[in-house]
mmCIF file of C-alpha atoms and ligand atoms in Angstrom:
data_model
loop_
_atom_site.group_PDB
_atom_site.id
_atom_site.type_symbol
_atom_site.label_atom_id
_atom_site.label_comp_id
_atom_site.label_asym_id
_atom_site.label_seq_id
_atom_site.Cartn_x
_atom_site.Cartn_y
_atom_site.Cartn_z
ATOM 1 C CA MET A 1 8.861 -3.493 -6.044
ATOM 2 C CA ARG A 2 11.304 -4.901 -3.529
ATOM 3 C CA ARG A 3 13.194 -1.697 -3.424
ATOM 4 C CA THR A 4 9.973 0.178 -2.763
ATOM 5 C CA ILE A 5 9.115 -2.110 0.079
ATOM 6 C CA ALA A 6 12.628 -1.818 1.485
ATOM 7 C CA ALA A 7 12.351 1.946 1.303
ATOM 8 C CA ALA A 8 9.008 1.915 3.054
ATOM 9 C CA VAL A 9 10.295 -0.373 5.794
ATOM 10 C CA LEU A 10 13.412 1.755 6.214
ATOM 11 C CA ALA A 11 11.279 4.869 6.464
ATOM 12 C CA GLY A 12 9.196 3.185 9.120
ATOM 13 C CA VAL A 13 12.317 2.149 11.032
ATOM 14 C CA ILE A 14 13.718 5.667 10.855
ATOM 15 C CA ALA A 15 10.392 7.154 11.976
ATOM 16 C CA GLY A 16 10.214 4.701 14.860
ATOM 17 C CA ALA A 17 13.771 5.466 15.860
ATOM 18 C CA ILE A 18 13.036 9.197 15.797
ATOM 19 C CA ALA A 19 9.952 8.701 17.858
ATOM 20 C CA ILE A 20 11.769 6.563 20.420
ATOM 21 C CA GLY A 21 14.588 9.096 20.547
ATOM 22 C CA ALA A 22 12.177 11.949 21.118
ATOM 23 C CA ALA A 23 10.366 10.060 23.842
ATOM 24 C CA ALA A 24 13.640 9.132 25.545
ATOM 25 C CA GLY A 25 14.745 12.731 25.398
ATOM 26 C CA ALA A 26 11.546 13.970 26.988
ATOM 27 C CA ASP A 27 11.870 11.351 29.662
ATOM 28 C CA ARG A 28 15.422 12.449 30.498
ATOM 29 C CA ASP A 29 14.312 16.055 30.796
ATOM 30 C CA ALA A 30 11.390 15.217 33.030
ATOM 31 C CA GLN A 31 13.420 13.113 35.369
ATOM 32 C CA ALA A 32 16.531 15.289 35.187
ATOM 33 C CA SER A 33 18.478 12.083 35.365
ATOM 34 C CA ASN A 34 22.189 11.951 35.137
ATOM 35 C CA GLU A 35 22.259 9.320 32.491
ATOM 36 C CA PRO A 36 25.193 9.800 30.189
ATOM 37 C CA SER A 37 24.123 11.316 26.960
ATOM 38 C CA GLY A 38 25.793 12.352 23.780
ATOM 39 C CA THR A 39 23.586 15.368 23.289
ATOM 40 C CA PRO A 40 24.338 18.761 24.816
ATOM 41 C CA THR A 41 20.726 19.156 25.921
ATOM 42 C CA ALA A 42 21.386 16.675 28.737
ATOM 43 C CA THR A 43 23.944 18.924 30.432
ATOM 44 C CA PRO A 44 22.747 20.760 33.566
ATOM 45 C CA ASP A 45 20.667 23.746 32.636
ATOM 46 C CA PRO A 46 22.135 26.939 34.067
ATOM 47 C CA THR A 47 18.835 28.704 33.858
ATOM 48 C CA PRO A 48 16.226 26.267 35.117
ATOM 49 C CA SER A 49 13.560 28.934 35.377
ATOM 50 C CA GLU A 50 13.507 29.385 31.666
ATOM 51 C CA PRO A 51 10.849 27.293 29.938
ATOM 52 C CA ALA A 52 12.183 24.263 28.249
ATOM 53 C CA ARG A 53 12.660 24.873 24.556
ATOM 54 C CA PRO A 54 13.154 22.396 21.779
ATOM 55 C CA SER A 55 16.507 22.249 20.193
ATOM 56 C CA PRO A 56 17.063 24.878 17.482
ATOM 57 C CA ASP A 57 14.659 24.042 14.730
ATOM 58 C CA VAL A 58 15.247 26.772 12.228
ATOM 59 C CA THR A 59 16.079 24.161 9.637
ATOM 60 C CA ALA A 60 14.737 20.957 11.219
ATOM 61 C CA PRO A 61 10.938 20.635 11.063
ATOM 62 C CA PRO A 62 9.038 19.177 14.057
ATOM 63 C CA VAL A 63 9.179 15.439 14.223
ATOM 64 C CA LEU A 64 5.912 14.025 12.984
ATOM 65 C CA VAL A 65 5.307 10.379 13.624
ATOM 66 C CA PRO A 66 3.445 9.247 10.532
ATOM 67 C CA SER A 67 0.086 7.650 11.382
ATOM 68 C CA PHE A 68 -1.825 5.477 8.967
ATOM 69 C CA ASP A 69 -4.864 7.207 7.465
ATOM 70 C CA LYS A 70 -7.623 4.594 7.361
ATOM 71 C CA SER A 71 -9.793 6.956 5.318
ATOM 72 C CA ALA A 72 -7.203 7.519 2.592
ATOM 73 C CA ARG A 73 -9.159 5.274 0.259
ATOM 74 C CA SER A 74 -12.762 4.210 0.066
ATOM 75 C CA ILE A 75 -13.859 0.847 1.499
ATOM 76 C CA ASP A 76 -17.217 1.173 -0.390
ATOM 77 C CA ASP A 77 -16.169 2.108 -3.909
ATOM 78 C CA PRO A 78 -15.831 -1.107 -5.947
ATOM 79 C CA ASN A 79 -12.935 0.549 -7.858
ATOM 80 C CA SER A 80 -10.993 1.080 -4.596
ATOM 81 C CA ILE A 81 -8.311 -1.467 -3.714
ATOM 82 C CA TRP A 82 -9.457 -1.125 -0.077
ATOM 83 C CA LEU A 83 -13.028 -2.168 -0.902
ATOM 84 C CA VAL A 84 -14.455 -4.454 1.758
ATOM 85 C CA VAL A 85 -16.754 -7.099 0.373
ATOM 86 C CA ASN A 86 -18.446 -9.590 2.676
ATOM 87 C CA LYS A 87 -21.862 -11.091 3.394
ATOM 88 C CA LEU A 88 -23.073 -7.756 4.744
ATOM 89 C CA ARG A 89 -21.335 -5.621 2.117
ATOM 90 C CA PRO A 90 -22.256 -6.585 -1.447
ATOM 91 C CA LEU A 91 -20.689 -4.960 -4.424
ATOM 92 C CA ASN A 92 -22.511 -1.822 -5.523
ATOM 93 C CA PRO A 93 -23.674 -2.173 -8.229
ATOM 94 C CA ALA A 94 -24.159 -5.876 -7.818
ATOM 95 C CA ASP A 95 -23.110 -6.499 -11.407
ATOM 96 C CA TYR A 96 -19.965 -4.356 -11.119
ATOM 97 C CA ALA A 97 -17.171 -5.215 -13.529
ATOM 98 C CA PRO A 98 -13.668 -3.660 -13.361
ATOM 99 C CA ALA A 99 -12.637 -1.550 -16.375
ATOM 100 C CA ASP A 100 -8.942 -2.498 -16.356
ATOM 101 C CA LEU A 101 -8.986 -6.290 -16.386
ATOM 102 C CA VAL A 102 -5.929 -7.913 -17.946
ATOM 103 C CA THR A 103 -4.855 -11.503 -18.444
ATOM 104 C CA VAL A 104 -2.442 -12.393 -15.641
ATOM 105 C CA PRO A 105 0.674 -13.891 -17.277
ATOM 106 C CA VAL A 106 1.268 -16.767 -14.826
ATOM 107 C CA ALA A 107 0.706 -20.485 -14.778
ATOM 108 C CA HIS A 108 -2.914 -21.314 -14.343
ATOM 109 C CA THR A 109 -5.649 -23.915 -14.573
ATOM 110 C CA TRP A 110 -8.281 -21.403 -15.591
ATOM 111 C CA ASP A 111 -7.464 -18.292 -17.730
ATOM 112 C CA PRO A 112 -6.914 -15.690 -15.036
ATOM 113 C CA LEU A 113 -8.086 -12.084 -15.321
ATOM 114 C CA MET A 114 -7.344 -9.390 -12.735
ATOM 115 C CA ARG A 115 -7.149 -5.639 -12.522
ATOM 116 C CA GLN A 116 -3.777 -4.377 -13.823
ATOM 117 C CA GLU A 117 -2.339 -3.383 -10.438
ATOM 118 C CA ALA A 118 -3.281 -6.679 -8.870
ATOM 119 C CA SER A 119 -1.903 -8.629 -11.810
ATOM 120 C CA ASP A 120 1.454 -6.816 -11.682
ATOM 121 C CA ALA A 121 1.722 -7.644 -7.980
ATOM 122 C CA ILE A 122 0.882 -11.312 -8.644
ATOM 123 C CA VAL A 123 3.584 -11.561 -11.270
ATOM 124 C CA THR A 124 6.111 -10.038 -8.839
ATOM 125 C CA MET A 125 5.046 -12.315 -6.024
ATOM 126 C CA PHE A 126 5.138 -15.475 -8.110
ATOM 127 C CA ALA A 127 8.645 -14.552 -9.344
ATOM 128 C CA ALA A 128 9.799 -13.965 -5.759
ATOM 129 C CA ALA A 129 8.392 -17.353 -4.640
ATOM 130 C CA THR A 130 10.564 -18.918 -7.302
ATOM 131 C CA SER A 131 13.709 -16.842 -6.769
ATOM 132 C CA GLU A 132 13.563 -16.865 -2.956
ATOM 133 C CA ALA A 133 12.176 -20.320 -2.243
ATOM 134 C CA GLY A 134 12.257 -22.313 -5.480
ATOM 135 C CA LEU A 135 8.501 -22.609 -5.530
ATOM 136 C CA SER A 136 6.159 -22.643 -8.532
ATOM 137 C CA LEU A 137 2.802 -21.011 -7.975
ATOM 138 C CA ALA A 138 -0.247 -21.080 -10.162
ATOM 139 C CA SER A 139 -3.654 -19.442 -10.437
ATOM 140 C CA ASN A 140 -6.697 -21.596 -9.913
ATOM 141 C CA SER A 141 -9.253 -18.806 -10.202
ATOM 142 C CA ALA A 142 -9.084 -15.016 -10.374
ATOM 143 C CA TYR A 143 -11.739 -12.626 -11.657
ATOM 144 C CA ARG A 144 -15.247 -14.011 -11.849
ATOM 145 C CA SER A 145 -17.994 -11.938 -13.354
ATOM 146 C CA TYR A 146 -21.451 -11.541 -11.820
ATOM 147 C CA THR A 147 -22.756 -13.839 -14.519
ATOM 148 C CA THR A 148 -20.123 -16.497 -13.754
ATOM 149 C CA GLN A 149 -20.967 -16.238 -10.104
ATOM 150 C CA VAL A 150 -24.652 -16.774 -10.882
ATOM 151 C CA GLU A 151 -23.676 -19.998 -12.666
ATOM 152 C CA LEU A 152 -21.330 -21.088 -9.831
ATOM 153 C CA TYR A 153 -23.708 -20.361 -6.950
ATOM 154 C CA ALA A 154 -25.549 -23.552 -6.176
ATOM 155 C CA GLY A 155 -27.584 -22.236 -3.259
ATOM 156 C CA ASP A 156 -25.104 -23.223 -0.535
ATOM 157 C CA ASP A 157 -23.868 -20.101 1.231
ATOM 158 C CA ASN A 158 -21.139 -22.027 2.997
ATOM 159 C CA LEU A 159 -19.484 -23.110 -0.233
ATOM 160 C CA THR A 160 -19.902 -20.247 -2.654
ATOM 161 C CA ALA A 161 -20.562 -16.542 -2.390
ATOM 162 C CA ARG A 162 -23.816 -15.279 -3.699
ATOM 163 C CA PRO A 163 -23.615 -13.264 -6.948
ATOM 164 C CA GLY A 164 -22.716 -9.670 -6.095
ATOM 165 C CA TYR A 165 -21.017 -10.736 -2.844
ATOM 166 C CA SER A 166 -17.907 -12.442 -4.185
ATOM 167 C CA GLU A 167 -14.461 -10.960 -3.771
ATOM 168 C CA HIS A 168 -13.548 -12.575 -7.033
ATOM 169 C CA GLN A 169 -15.869 -10.124 -8.791
ATOM 170 C CA THR A 170 -13.544 -7.213 -7.716
ATOM 171 C CA GLY A 171 -10.743 -8.300 -9.988
ATOM 172 C CA LEU A 172 -8.476 -8.101 -6.921
ATOM 173 C CA THR A 173 -8.581 -11.736 -5.811
ATOM 174 C CA MET A 174 -6.829 -14.912 -6.808
ATOM 175 C CA ASP A 175 -7.089 -18.488 -5.604
ATOM 176 C CA ILE A 176 -3.440 -19.600 -5.651
ATOM 177 C CA GLY A 177 -2.054 -23.079 -5.678
ATOM 178 C CA ALA A 178 1.095 -24.970 -6.568
ATOM 179 C CA THR A 179 1.730 -25.828 -10.181
ATOM 180 C CA SER A 180 1.873 -29.425 -8.990
ATOM 181 C CA GLY A 181 -1.790 -29.160 -8.107
ATOM 182 C CA VAL A 182 -1.152 -30.675 -4.653
ATOM 183 C CA CYS A 183 -3.892 -29.581 -2.224
ATOM 184 C CA SER A 184 -5.324 -27.116 -4.716
ATOM 185 C CA LEU A 185 -8.366 -25.339 -3.189
ATOM 186 C CA ALA A 186 -8.095 -27.653 -0.198
ATOM 187 C CA THR A 187 -7.362 -26.898 3.449
ATOM 188 C CA CYS A 188 -4.228 -28.972 3.327
ATOM 189 C CA PHE A 189 -2.686 -26.268 1.076
ATOM 190 C CA THR A 190 -1.841 -24.473 4.325
ATOM 191 C CA ASP A 191 0.797 -27.179 5.070
ATOM 192 C CA THR A 192 2.468 -27.171 1.704
ATOM 193 C CA ALA A 193 5.669 -25.228 1.086
ATOM 194 C CA GLU A 194 3.700 -22.967 -1.254
ATOM 195 C CA GLY A 195 0.966 -22.378 1.282
ATOM 196 C CA VAL A 196 3.451 -21.572 4.025
ATOM 197 C CA TRP A 197 5.411 -19.165 1.818
ATOM 198 C CA LEU A 198 2.288 -17.320 0.756
ATOM 199 C CA ARG A 199 1.008 -17.087 4.305
ATOM 200 C CA ASP A 200 4.291 -15.522 5.433
ATOM 201 C CA ASN A 201 5.094 -13.385 2.419
ATOM 202 C CA ALA A 202 1.979 -12.277 0.612
ATOM 203 C CA TRP A 203 1.766 -9.043 2.591
ATOM 204 C CA ARG A 204 5.072 -7.915 1.098
ATOM 205 C CA PHE A 205 3.370 -7.813 -2.277
ATOM 206 C CA GLY A 206 0.160 -6.178 -1.168
ATOM 207 C CA TYR A 207 -1.825 -9.363 -0.676
ATOM 208 C CA LEU A 208 -3.915 -10.556 2.260
ATOM 209 C CA LEU A 209 -4.859 -14.127 3.196
ATOM 210 C CA ARG A 210 -8.500 -13.030 3.323
ATOM 211 C CA TYR A 211 -10.144 -15.944 5.207
ATOM 212 C CA PRO A 212 -7.915 -16.962 8.121
ATOM 213 C CA ALA A 213 -8.575 -20.165 10.091
ATOM 214 C CA ASP A 214 -9.420 -18.380 13.302
ATOM 215 C CA LYS A 215 -11.615 -15.680 11.822
ATOM 216 C CA THR A 216 -14.546 -17.543 10.280
ATOM 217 C CA ALA A 217 -16.979 -15.761 12.604
ATOM 218 C CA VAL A 218 -15.679 -12.439 11.323
ATOM 219 C CA THR A 219 -15.338 -13.094 7.642
ATOM 220 C CA GLY A 220 -18.236 -15.525 7.196
ATOM 221 C CA TYR A 221 -16.059 -17.992 5.349
ATOM 222 C CA ASP A 222 -14.256 -21.174 6.260
ATOM 223 C CA PHE A 223 -10.482 -21.184 6.258
ATOM 224 C CA GLU A 224 -9.256 -20.665 2.682
ATOM 225 C CA PRO A 225 -5.430 -20.788 2.660
ATOM 226 C CA TRP A 226 -5.469 -20.369 -1.084
ATOM 227 C CA HIS A 227 -7.633 -17.217 -1.356
ATOM 228 C CA PHE A 228 -5.605 -14.014 -1.551
ATOM 229 C CA ARG A 229 -6.940 -10.512 -1.954
ATOM 230 C CA TYR A 230 -4.976 -7.561 -3.284
ATOM 231 C CA ILE A 231 -5.145 -4.531 -0.936
ATOM 232 C CA GLY A 232 -1.909 -2.751 -1.908
ATOM 233 C CA VAL A 233 1.441 -2.726 -0.096
ATOM 234 C CA GLU A 234 0.585 0.275 2.039
ATOM 235 C CA LEU A 235 -2.405 -1.408 3.713
ATOM 236 C CA SER A 236 -0.977 -4.894 3.781
ATOM 237 C CA THR A 237 2.159 -3.617 5.476
ATOM 238 C CA GLU A 238 0.116 -1.699 8.054
ATOM 239 C CA MET A 239 -2.021 -4.723 8.813
ATOM 240 C CA HIS A 240 1.077 -6.892 9.054
ATOM 241 C CA ASN A 241 2.762 -4.446 11.445
ATOM 242 C CA THR A 242 -0.294 -3.987 13.636
ATOM 243 C CA GLY A 243 -1.289 -7.650 13.704
ATOM 244 C CA PHE A 244 -4.711 -7.316 12.083
ATOM 245 C CA THR A 245 -5.653 -10.268 9.910
ATOM 246 C CA THR A 246 -9.101 -9.260 8.634
ATOM 247 C CA LEU A 247 -10.311 -6.131 6.815
ATOM 248 C CA GLU A 248 -13.412 -6.136 9.038
ATOM 249 C CA GLU A 249 -11.391 -5.789 12.235
ATOM 250 C CA PHE A 250 -8.873 -3.370 10.790
ATOM 251 C CA PHE A 251 -11.507 -0.971 9.593
ATOM 252 C CA GLY A 252 -13.771 -1.479 12.620
ATOM 253 C CA LEU A 253 -16.615 -3.033 10.625
ATOM 254 C CA PRO A 254 -19.200 -5.451 11.958
ATOM 255 C CA ALA A 255 -18.465 -9.133 11.708
ATOM 256 C CA ALA A 256 -20.198 -10.735 8.766
ATOM 257 C CA PRO A 257 -20.864 -14.346 9.646
ATOM 258 C CA ALA A 258 -23.938 -14.612 7.482
ATOM 259 C CA TYR A 259 -26.153 -12.897 4.966
ATOM 260 C CA PRO A 260 -28.776 -10.638 6.556
HETATM 261 ZN ZN1 ZN B 1 -11.328 -17.543 -3.682
#
């Protein structure tokens, strides 16, 4: 996992360097500056009337700066790891249940189920929290079925999602705490070492702090420093690099402050 992330980051760095290099080269040509350059293309052109040509590219393909494809996966299909669920976007069908739920083999207060891919990423992330920072994380809640959500929902939309509208029903979400239980499912979790580590590092493992403190008007939920949603490393890295903190804003969706 870490090697994959490192490779992806390296690829991004290389792509960026290539793009910068290409732009700098074009700038030099346009200004005909006398900046020192290590490339022969910067030497005075003896035949200026000839149209500028790219360097020989018989073997080198054109430089393509990779752009993120926001339509690569569905944001509507409940089986998609990019699914966006909020108070305007219920699961469809409302009683959707993932087909690949597994028991997540981590410390927990409530037997955690998640989809296989999300579970694997949790295991890797929890191990990294321990090896990198000496922290012990635990699951407080993961998959919740439609039926469970019916039982949990007490009619208060500010506290609990309505059945069919909960991210926990996707099998991609976990409420994470410290094994010590300190500040579990409480706002003060954000100030614990575990909360800080998760906030800063979850993206590396494909997870998103889904309900940030400054985005309640967008997400429709109060700050939940414990609630993490699996979206895959590709998307989490793109959001991290571009500074987006909500799925609604990244995908250009309407804010969902309340049920319709
Ligand atoms: Zn949650």
